[in-house]
Short mmCIF file of C-alpha atoms and ligand atoms in Angstrom, two decimals:
data_model
loop_
_atom_site.label_atom_id
_atom_site.label_comp_id
_atom_site.label_asym_id
_atom_site.label_seq_id
_atom_site.Cartn_x
_atom_site.Cartn_y
_atom_site.Cartn_z
CA MET A 1 55.00 101.34 104.81
CA LYS A 2 55.34 102.30 108.45
CA VAL A 3 58.80 101.53 109.79
CA ALA A 4 61.07 101.82 112.79
CA LEU A 5 64.73 102.60 112.10
CA ILE A 6 67.86 101.69 114.05
CA GLY A 7 71.13 103.17 112.85
CA VAL A 8 74.29 101.47 114.09
CA GLY A 9 77.70 103.18 113.89
CA GLN A 10 78.60 106.47 112.24
CA ALA A 11 77.19 105.94 108.76
CA GLY A 12 74.17 104.13 110.24
CA GLY A 13 73.36 107.08 112.51
CA LYS A 14 73.83 109.70 109.81
CA VAL A 15 71.72 107.89 107.24
CA THR A 16 69.01 107.18 109.81
CA GLU A 17 68.92 110.85 110.76
CA ARG A 18 68.66 111.93 107.11
CA LEU A 19 65.84 109.48 106.46
CA THR A 20 63.93 110.58 109.55
CA ARG A 21 64.32 114.23 108.60
CA PHE A 22 63.22 113.68 105.00
CA ASP A 23 60.13 111.77 106.13
CA ALA A 24 59.20 114.53 108.62
CA GLU A 25 59.83 117.38 106.17
CA MET A 26 57.71 115.72 103.51
CA GLY A 27 55.00 115.00 106.07
CA PHE A 28 54.83 111.32 105.08
CA GLY A 29 54.70 109.89 108.59
CA ALA A 30 56.18 106.56 107.50
CA VAL A 31 59.07 106.66 109.98
CA GLN A 32 57.44 105.88 113.31
CA GLY A 33 60.52 105.87 115.48
CA ALA A 34 64.28 106.13 115.06
CA LEU A 35 67.23 105.29 117.27
CA ALA A 36 70.97 105.65 116.67
CA VAL A 37 73.35 103.32 118.50
CA ASN A 38 77.12 103.81 118.66
CA SER A 39 80.21 103.13 120.74
CA ALA A 40 81.64 106.54 119.75
CA GLU A 41 80.07 109.33 121.77
CA PRO A 42 81.00 112.29 119.51
CA ASP A 43 79.22 110.64 116.55
CA LEU A 44 76.03 110.41 118.60
CA GLN A 45 76.32 114.00 119.81
CA SER A 46 76.24 115.32 116.27
CA LEU A 47 72.76 113.84 115.66
CA GLU A 48 69.70 116.05 116.22
CA TYR A 49 66.63 114.28 114.89
CA VAL A 50 66.94 110.82 116.41
CA ASP A 51 67.23 109.34 119.88
CA THR A 52 70.60 107.89 120.77
CA GLN A 53 72.06 105.03 122.78
CA LEU A 54 75.74 104.71 123.69
CA ILE A 55 77.09 101.16 123.99
CA GLY A 56 80.36 99.65 125.18
CA ALA A 57 81.25 102.52 127.53
CA ASP A 58 82.84 100.06 129.96
CA ARG A 59 85.10 98.71 127.18
CA VAL A 60 85.96 101.70 124.99
CA ASN A 61 84.84 104.66 127.08
CA GLY A 62 82.89 106.38 124.30
CA HIS A 63 85.86 106.34 121.90
CA GLY A 64 84.53 103.84 119.36
CA VAL A 65 86.12 100.58 118.19
CA GLY A 66 88.25 101.93 115.32
CA GLY A 67 87.89 99.48 112.46
CA ASP A 68 87.65 96.44 114.72
CA ASN A 69 84.35 94.87 113.76
CA GLU A 70 84.88 91.82 115.99
CA LEU A 71 84.99 94.22 118.93
CA GLY A 72 81.87 95.88 117.48
CA THR A 73 80.11 92.50 117.61
CA GLU A 74 81.26 91.79 121.19
CA ILE A 75 80.18 95.17 122.50
CA MET A 76 76.79 94.90 120.86
CA GLN A 77 76.27 91.40 122.27
CA ALA A 78 77.18 92.60 125.77
CA ASP A 79 74.84 95.61 125.65
CA ILE A 80 72.02 94.22 123.52
CA GLN A 81 69.49 94.41 126.32
CA GLN A 82 70.07 98.14 126.70
CA VAL A 83 69.55 98.61 122.98
CA MET A 84 66.33 96.56 122.97
CA ASN A 85 65.06 98.58 125.95
CA ALA A 86 65.88 101.87 124.23
CA LEU A 87 63.89 100.67 121.25
CA ASP A 88 60.86 99.73 123.26
CA GLY A 89 57.92 101.93 122.32
CA ARG A 90 59.57 103.05 119.09
CA VAL A 91 58.38 99.95 117.29
CA THR A 92 54.70 100.92 117.36
CA SER A 93 51.85 98.49 116.82
CA GLU A 94 51.41 100.12 113.39
CA ALA A 95 54.97 99.40 112.27
CA GLU A 96 55.13 97.01 109.31
CA GLY A 97 58.88 96.52 109.29
CA ILE A 98 62.12 97.39 111.06
CA PHE A 99 65.22 98.58 109.18
CA VAL A 100 68.66 98.26 110.74
CA VAL A 101 70.95 100.77 108.99
CA ALA A 102 74.76 100.55 108.92
CA GLY A 103 77.93 101.11 106.92
CA LEU A 104 79.18 97.52 106.55
CA GLY A 105 82.88 98.41 106.23
CA GLY A 106 83.57 100.05 109.61
CA GLY A 107 83.61 98.67 113.15
CA THR A 108 80.55 99.37 115.28
CA GLY A 109 77.98 99.17 112.47
CA SER A 110 79.74 96.36 110.63
CA GLY A 111 80.04 94.16 113.71
CA GLY A 112 76.99 95.37 115.63
CA ALA A 113 74.22 95.56 113.02
CA PRO A 114 74.00 91.77 112.40
CA VAL A 115 73.67 91.25 116.18
CA VAL A 116 70.83 93.78 116.37
CA VAL A 117 69.02 92.10 113.46
CA HIS A 118 69.41 88.71 115.12
CA HIS A 119 67.85 89.88 118.41
CA LEU A 120 65.04 91.84 116.75
CA GLN A 121 64.07 88.66 114.90
CA GLN A 122 63.61 86.91 118.26
CA ILE A 123 61.34 89.65 119.61
CA TYR A 124 59.21 91.06 116.79
CA ASP A 125 56.84 89.36 114.36
CA ILE A 126 57.21 91.97 111.64
CA PRO A 127 60.01 91.61 109.06
CA VAL A 128 63.47 92.84 110.05
CA TYR A 129 65.45 94.27 107.14
CA ALA A 130 68.95 95.66 106.84
CA LEU A 131 69.92 98.78 104.91
CA GLY A 132 73.66 98.38 104.37
CA VAL A 133 76.25 100.69 102.81
CA LEU A 134 78.98 98.86 100.88
CA PRO A 135 82.43 100.49 100.69
CA GLY A 136 83.37 101.86 97.29
CA ARG A 137 86.19 100.30 95.25
CA ASN A 138 88.77 102.82 96.41
CA GLU A 139 88.14 102.42 100.12
CA GLY A 140 90.87 100.51 101.97
CA ALA A 141 91.35 96.76 102.37
CA LEU A 142 90.15 96.80 105.97
CA TYR A 143 86.78 98.23 104.87
CA GLN A 144 86.45 95.60 102.14
CA ALA A 145 87.30 92.70 104.45
CA ASN A 146 85.02 93.97 107.21
CA ALA A 147 82.15 94.51 104.82
CA GLY A 148 82.53 91.01 103.38
CA ARG A 149 82.08 89.34 106.76
CA SER A 150 79.36 91.72 107.85
CA LEU A 151 77.40 91.26 104.64
CA LYS A 152 77.59 87.48 104.86
CA THR A 153 76.27 87.53 108.43
CA ILE A 154 73.60 90.16 107.99
CA VAL A 155 72.17 88.47 104.88
CA ARG A 156 71.83 85.29 106.95
CA GLU A 157 69.97 87.13 109.75
CA ALA A 158 67.78 89.68 107.95
CA ASP A 159 64.60 89.07 105.98
CA ALA A 160 66.25 91.06 103.19
CA THR A 161 69.28 93.34 102.91
CA LEU A 162 68.93 96.49 100.81
CA LEU A 163 72.39 97.51 99.65
CA VAL A 164 73.75 100.88 98.60
CA ASP A 165 77.20 100.80 97.03
CA ASN A 166 79.17 103.93 97.96
CA ASP A 167 80.26 104.15 94.32
CA ALA A 168 76.69 104.29 93.05
CA TRP A 169 74.99 107.51 94.06
CA HIS A 170 77.48 110.35 93.85
CA GLU A 171 79.16 112.46 91.20
CA GLN A 172 82.69 111.82 89.99
CA GLY A 173 85.38 114.01 91.51
CA GLU A 174 83.67 114.84 94.79
CA SER A 175 85.68 114.67 98.01
CA VAL A 176 84.85 111.72 100.24
CA GLU A 177 83.09 113.98 102.77
CA GLY A 178 81.21 115.82 100.03
CA ALA A 179 80.28 112.50 98.49
CA PHE A 180 78.89 111.20 101.80
CA GLU A 181 76.59 114.22 102.00
CA THR A 182 75.30 113.59 98.48
CA ILE A 183 74.95 109.84 98.99
CA ASN A 184 73.15 110.20 102.32
CA GLU A 185 70.75 112.72 100.84
CA ARG A 186 69.99 110.42 97.93
CA ILE A 187 69.50 107.42 100.20
CA ALA A 188 67.13 109.48 102.34
CA LYS A 189 65.09 110.60 99.36
CA ARG A 190 64.90 107.27 97.56
CA VAL A 191 64.43 104.96 100.51
CA GLY A 192 62.16 107.60 102.08
CA LEU A 193 59.95 107.52 98.97
CA LEU A 194 59.89 103.74 99.08
CA PHE A 195 58.65 103.83 102.68
CA ALA A 196 56.11 106.51 101.83
CA SER A 197 54.74 104.73 98.78
CA GLY A 198 51.91 102.70 100.15
CA GLU A 199 51.17 105.42 102.69
CA ALA A 200 49.42 107.63 100.15
CA VAL A 201 45.72 107.74 100.87
CA GLU A 202 44.55 110.77 98.91
CA GLY A 203 43.16 110.05 95.50
CA VAL A 204 43.30 106.34 96.18
CA GLY A 205 42.67 104.38 93.05
CA GLU A 206 43.06 100.72 92.38
CA SER A 207 46.47 101.29 90.90
CA VAL A 208 47.96 102.94 93.98
CA VAL A 209 50.79 100.91 95.44
CA ASP A 210 50.30 99.32 98.85
CA SER A 211 52.87 98.59 101.59
CA SER A 212 52.23 94.89 101.22
CA GLU A 213 53.70 95.06 97.72
CA VAL A 214 56.99 96.34 99.11
CA ILE A 215 56.97 93.56 101.70
CA ASN A 216 56.09 90.91 99.12
CA THR A 217 58.86 92.07 96.81
CA LEU A 218 61.38 91.82 99.66
CA ARG A 219 60.07 88.36 100.53
CA ALA A 220 62.53 86.99 97.99
CA GLY A 221 65.10 87.52 100.76
CA GLY A 222 68.82 87.83 100.11
CA ILE A 223 70.01 91.10 98.64
CA ALA A 224 67.76 93.91 97.45
CA ALA A 225 68.61 96.99 95.41
CA LEU A 226 66.76 100.22 94.66
CA GLY A 227 66.80 102.31 91.50
CA TYR A 228 65.44 105.78 90.87
CA ALA A 229 65.07 108.31 88.07
CA THR A 230 62.81 111.24 87.18
CA GLU A 231 61.98 113.36 84.13
CA VAL A 232 59.82 116.38 83.48
CA ALA A 233 56.39 115.20 82.33
CA SER A 234 53.59 116.70 80.27
CA GLU A 235 50.27 117.57 81.94
CA ASP A 236 48.57 115.20 79.54
CA SER A 237 49.15 111.57 80.49
CA ALA A 238 48.77 110.40 76.88
CA GLU A 239 51.98 112.26 76.03
CA ASN A 240 53.91 110.56 78.83
CA VAL A 241 53.93 106.97 77.58
CA ASN A 242 57.56 107.19 76.44
CA THR A 243 58.54 109.13 79.57
CA ALA A 244 57.24 106.33 81.82
CA MET A 245 59.30 103.87 79.80
CA SER A 246 62.45 105.97 79.84
CA VAL A 247 62.41 106.77 83.58
CA SER A 248 61.91 103.09 84.35
CA ARG A 249 64.85 102.13 82.13
CA GLN A 250 67.09 104.74 83.74
CA ALA A 251 66.03 103.70 87.25
CA LEU A 252 67.10 100.12 86.60
CA LEU A 253 70.06 100.58 84.29
CA THR A 254 71.82 103.70 85.55
CA GLY A 255 70.07 104.85 88.72
CA THR A 256 70.45 101.78 90.89
CA SER A 257 72.00 101.52 94.36
CA LEU A 258 73.89 98.43 93.24
CA PRO A 259 75.35 99.06 89.80
CA ASP A 260 74.76 96.29 87.25
CA ALA A 261 72.21 94.50 89.39
CA THR A 262 69.52 93.64 86.88
CA THR A 263 68.80 89.97 87.51
CA ALA A 264 66.32 89.50 90.33
CA ASP A 265 63.75 87.11 91.77
CA SER A 266 61.14 89.83 92.15
CA ALA A 267 60.67 93.51 91.42
CA LEU A 268 58.38 96.42 92.14
CA LEU A 269 57.89 99.40 89.85
CA VAL A 270 56.45 102.46 91.59
CA VAL A 271 55.59 105.35 89.29
CA ALA A 272 55.40 108.60 91.24
CA GLY A 273 53.69 111.72 90.01
CA GLU A 274 50.40 113.56 89.69
CA PRO A 275 47.67 111.01 88.90
CA ASP A 276 46.65 112.96 85.76
CA ARG A 277 50.17 112.72 84.37
CA ILE A 278 50.63 108.97 84.92
CA PRO A 279 50.04 107.07 81.66
CA ARG A 280 48.43 103.67 82.29
CA LYS A 281 49.66 102.27 78.99
CA GLY A 282 53.21 103.49 79.64
CA VAL A 283 53.31 102.03 83.15
CA GLU A 284 52.09 98.65 81.93
CA ARG A 285 54.64 98.65 79.12
CA ALA A 286 57.43 99.54 81.56
CA ARG A 287 56.33 96.80 83.93
CA ARG A 288 56.53 94.21 81.14
CA TRP A 289 59.93 95.53 80.09
CA LEU A 290 61.08 95.08 83.70
CA GLU A 291 59.93 91.45 83.61
CA ASP A 292 62.06 90.81 80.55
CA GLU A 293 65.05 92.69 81.86
CA THR A 294 65.14 91.13 85.35
CA GLY A 295 64.06 87.67 84.22
CA SER A 296 61.49 87.70 87.02
CA MET A 297 57.89 86.56 86.71
CA GLN A 298 57.04 88.49 89.85
CA VAL A 299 57.06 92.14 88.85
CA ARG A 300 54.55 94.19 90.79
CA GLY A 301 53.56 97.72 89.91
CA GLY A 302 51.67 100.66 91.33
CA ASP A 303 51.34 104.44 91.43
CA PHE A 304 52.44 106.84 94.10
CA PRO A 305 50.36 110.03 93.83
CA LEU A 306 52.67 112.96 94.48
CA GLU A 307 52.47 116.65 93.62
CA SER A 308 55.18 117.28 91.04
CA ASP A 309 55.68 118.36 87.43
CA ARG A 310 57.95 115.33 87.03
CA LEU A 311 57.35 111.65 86.62
CA GLY A 312 59.55 109.41 88.77
CA ALA A 313 60.25 105.68 88.72
CA LEU A 314 61.36 103.76 91.76
CA VAL A 315 62.45 100.19 91.06
CA LEU A 316 62.89 97.79 93.96
CA LEU A 317 64.62 94.49 93.21
CA GLY A 318 64.40 91.48 95.53
CA GLY A 319 66.75 88.49 95.39
CA ALA A 320 69.43 90.33 93.41
CA GLU A 321 72.45 88.51 94.85
CA ARG A 322 73.44 86.89 91.57
CA SER A 323 74.59 90.24 90.21
CA ASP A 324 78.17 90.62 88.97
CA ARG A 325 78.67 93.48 91.39
CA ILE A 326 78.13 91.24 94.41
CA GLN A 327 80.43 88.52 93.06
CA GLU A 328 83.07 91.14 92.35
CA PHE A 329 82.70 92.67 95.81
CA MET A 330 82.91 89.32 97.62
CA GLU A 331 86.07 88.52 95.65
CA ARG A 332 87.55 91.87 96.73
CA ALA A 333 86.61 91.18 100.37
CA ARG A 334 88.17 87.68 100.28
CA GLU A 335 91.39 89.07 98.79
CA ALA A 336 91.54 91.78 101.47
CA LYS A 337 91.00 89.18 104.20
CA LYS A 338 93.83 87.02 102.84
CA ALA A 339 96.15 90.03 102.68
CA GLN A 340 95.30 90.83 106.31
CA GLU A 341 96.15 87.28 107.33
CA ARG A 342 99.48 87.44 105.50
CA GLU A 343 100.24 90.69 107.36
CA ALA A 344 99.33 89.08 110.68
CA GLU A 345 101.66 86.15 109.98
CA LYS A 346 104.48 88.55 109.31
CA THR A 347 104.10 90.22 112.67
CA ASP A 348 104.52 86.85 114.34
CA PRO A 349 108.18 87.16 115.52
CA ALA A 350 109.16 83.71 114.29
CA GLU A 351 107.60 84.34 110.85
CA GLN A 352 109.19 87.75 110.60
CA PHE A 353 112.68 86.25 110.52
CA ALA A 354 111.63 83.60 108.04
CA ASP A 355 110.61 86.37 105.60
CA ASP A 356 112.74 85.64 102.55
CA GLN A 357 112.01 88.98 100.91
CA LEU A 358 114.65 90.49 103.20
CA GLU A 359 118.08 89.19 102.49
CA ASP A 360 120.57 88.32 105.23
CA LEU A 361 123.50 90.69 105.53
CA PHE A 362 126.08 87.92 105.29
P1 LIG B 401 81.46 102.65 112.45
O1 LIG B 401 81.07 103.96 113.07
O2 LIG B 401 82.56 101.98 113.18
O3 LIG B 401 80.30 101.74 112.25
O4 LIG B 401 82.06 102.96 111.01
P2 LIG B 401 81.43 103.81 109.81
O5 LIG B 401 79.97 103.94 109.94
O6 LIG B 401 82.23 105.05 109.65
O7 LIG B 401 81.69 102.79 108.63
C1 LIG B 401 82.69 102.94 107.69
C2 LIG B 401 82.12 102.64 106.33
O8 LIG B 401 80.99 103.44 106.12
C3 LIG B 401 83.08 103.01 105.22
O9 LIG B 401 82.85 102.16 104.11
C4 LIG B 401 82.72 104.44 104.90
O10 LIG B 401 83.03 104.79 103.61
C5 LIG B 401 81.23 104.43 105.13
N1 LIG B 401 80.69 105.71 105.63
C6 LIG B 401 81.06 106.40 106.74
N2 LIG B 401 80.29 107.49 106.89
C7 LIG B 401 79.41 107.49 105.85
C8 LIG B 401 78.34 108.34 105.47
O11 LIG B 401 78.01 109.34 106.10
N3 LIG B 401 77.67 107.98 104.34
C9 LIG B 401 77.98 106.88 103.60
N4 LIG B 401 77.25 106.62 102.51
N5 LIG B 401 78.97 106.06 103.94
C10 LIG B 401 79.67 106.36 105.05
#
């Protein structure tokens, strides 16, 4: 699937850069153009592989918006024409979709990404998707509240929103910075493989997955999730029937970008590996298992021929918003928002003196 990428904010820029680099290093050629947009100049300066566009210089002078996502929205609205101009030519006539990438919990990406999606929808006929990073459970209340509002808006604007929970794709005990590195690398690899599946032309057989299957799976709209797992495989496909089953199970049950998301409107199972190692019977069995597990009648499947001694499963879910994880997150975001409002009331001078938690001296 040929795509154009726009990263908004710090996380958006870093993830976009990683994805672009992975695609170039693998020689896939799925990423046709990439742009990073930010109100913080230093964040843009650290990027090497993507073009950049500074916004809001007249308001924040290259210093970013802190965690103020309303300011992020305003700045993006004011400078949207500049962003659309910078993108011109990067959305090639071959592009089949545009992905707007952002951390939903911060300021520039959280507030700006929904605005970018909205304007792209007015201009381009191809689908406009979001790739959003959700704050992990231990990130602060401001991140949770910001992400809640951003998610609500971006889901409304985008054709589908692929979510990666920051708690999902890293090891326990890593530092936050270390974890970001790991998470970004995994996003790049997994989402990069999703883009590249459908681009494979060598050894084309009927079972090779096509870009349109990715697009059709995302047509369910709402929230999408991506799962991934691999295992060493035998050279003889007949011996890999159980392996195909077990990588597919792991991809959905433990390897997903949105933990516990298993109910979906649609799904796509891409089995990656050397064509000789891919067991037809195993793939078909795994596809049927996925139908049962997701409760979806629309489970597509296909191969992605790739040189490797491993067999990999990539599971894309469309319409996964009924998952417990999303309900739990939205609850957390609502709580954080209420707490913020209570804090704001307290700083109102009149309210401050009405605070009955502080007792009068006499
Ligand atoms: P912005 O620059 O104002 O858009 O803010 P950020 O992009 O820093 O957004 C903050 C949110 O993104 C928080 O939930 C962070 O945990 C998360 N975040 C920041 N940097 C990264 C990163 O490199 N990778 C990942 N996965 N998340 C990040």
